[in-house]
């Protein structure tokens, strides 16, 4: 069983679906769509990751077909040539790409196309045409000039990918490796810090933050108006001024929630927002603890400011104008 994290997650953990709300992949998807307006970059990274998974699946089924049709290779099942996906991820991708380019050290062990012999007991759900179609789809969707969801990448990277797919006929994972790393670093640098601030240190979306700002300002205006009215009309008894706690409490609460993008009551209840007025439970343990601590701090600060304001306007002597 995986040990709970005692830190904030990394971008790779989020993209690998190893995290829980509010720092899961779906939350990051919404953040990239609604805040960064850069959803195409996230979709590109995910599509490339899916393409690499498709390549592994193709090679795995091809390997199974070879083992079924050539039983004498069973005792060589630990060969790196037969198992390119059993190494670490980077080495696995390189070996996988080498095989798909027919550069495997033992090419005789793995044919470049899956067997079409109807007597074969292995049914292939992925063939080389699927791998090729996946690579071309990524190229035509994200990378060519004027593409439907064109993303901005350095020109040398774009030229290298176009050359590899359209001229060299390649479709292996290494074709997109440089672009994938570039997009990952861009998201890690430009989007992920803001995502963590928004979801791990707060629980409100911008629309809710603005609502609290408006409500807070109106409540503070009402509180100050009532306070000065009670003072300059010299309303008796002075205890009547204690009612000022209501507008000041609402006003200070909303303004501090706006300042920190965190509603403390929601934080204590373990609730956060996906989108405006759509709530979900906070399930990531470390983030839950972090939000509770910040919520307690915000409530303490709110009470301190409210008590100070109420005391100030309660004990000021009244003077009728």
C-alpha angles and dihedrals in degrees: 000000000000115000112242113254120253092197140047114284124256123240091252091055090052093048091046090056093242095130137075132225132324091029097037128121094264091055090049089049091055091045092052090047101044104028110024097031085215103112092133091067092053092046090050091053092047093047091051090049088050090050090054090049089050090052091051091048091050093051092045092054091044090052091050089051091052092049091049095048094040109039093174088071090064093092088055094056091118092060113123088225091060095041108040091157098059096080128077115299099260094045089044093055092048093050091044091052091047091053094047088052089051091247096122113136090237105035092165090069095060122038116216093238130045116254115266094194105133090212091064112114092214118084111208114220092178125046134180091263089061091053091049092047091051092053093047092048091056091048096049095040101047114009114042118087110267093017118159093253101017116182127199114250132158111280096239090058092049092048092048093052094045091049092048096050105033101033107024094035094228125155102166124127094257089068090073099028096101094045091047092052091047093052092045092053091047092053091044091052103037108026112020099065090054090047091055092047090050100044107023098039098030141030105203132090119224094260091056090046090055092048089055091048092054094044091045094051092047092048093049090049090051091047095051092044091052092044095053091043091055091047100046094040088047092223114197136250099041090216087075087077090068087080086074086082090080101060092034092051093050092043098048092042093053095043094051090045087053092049094052098030085232129115103207096205090052088046093054090047091051095242129139137172127251093182133347109315093350110117136189138175121269104238103168102100098212093046090048091055091045093052092047092053092048091046092054090049092050093048091050091049091047093052092047093053093044093050090049093051095045092048091048095052094038097055098039107109114249121239122186113222 
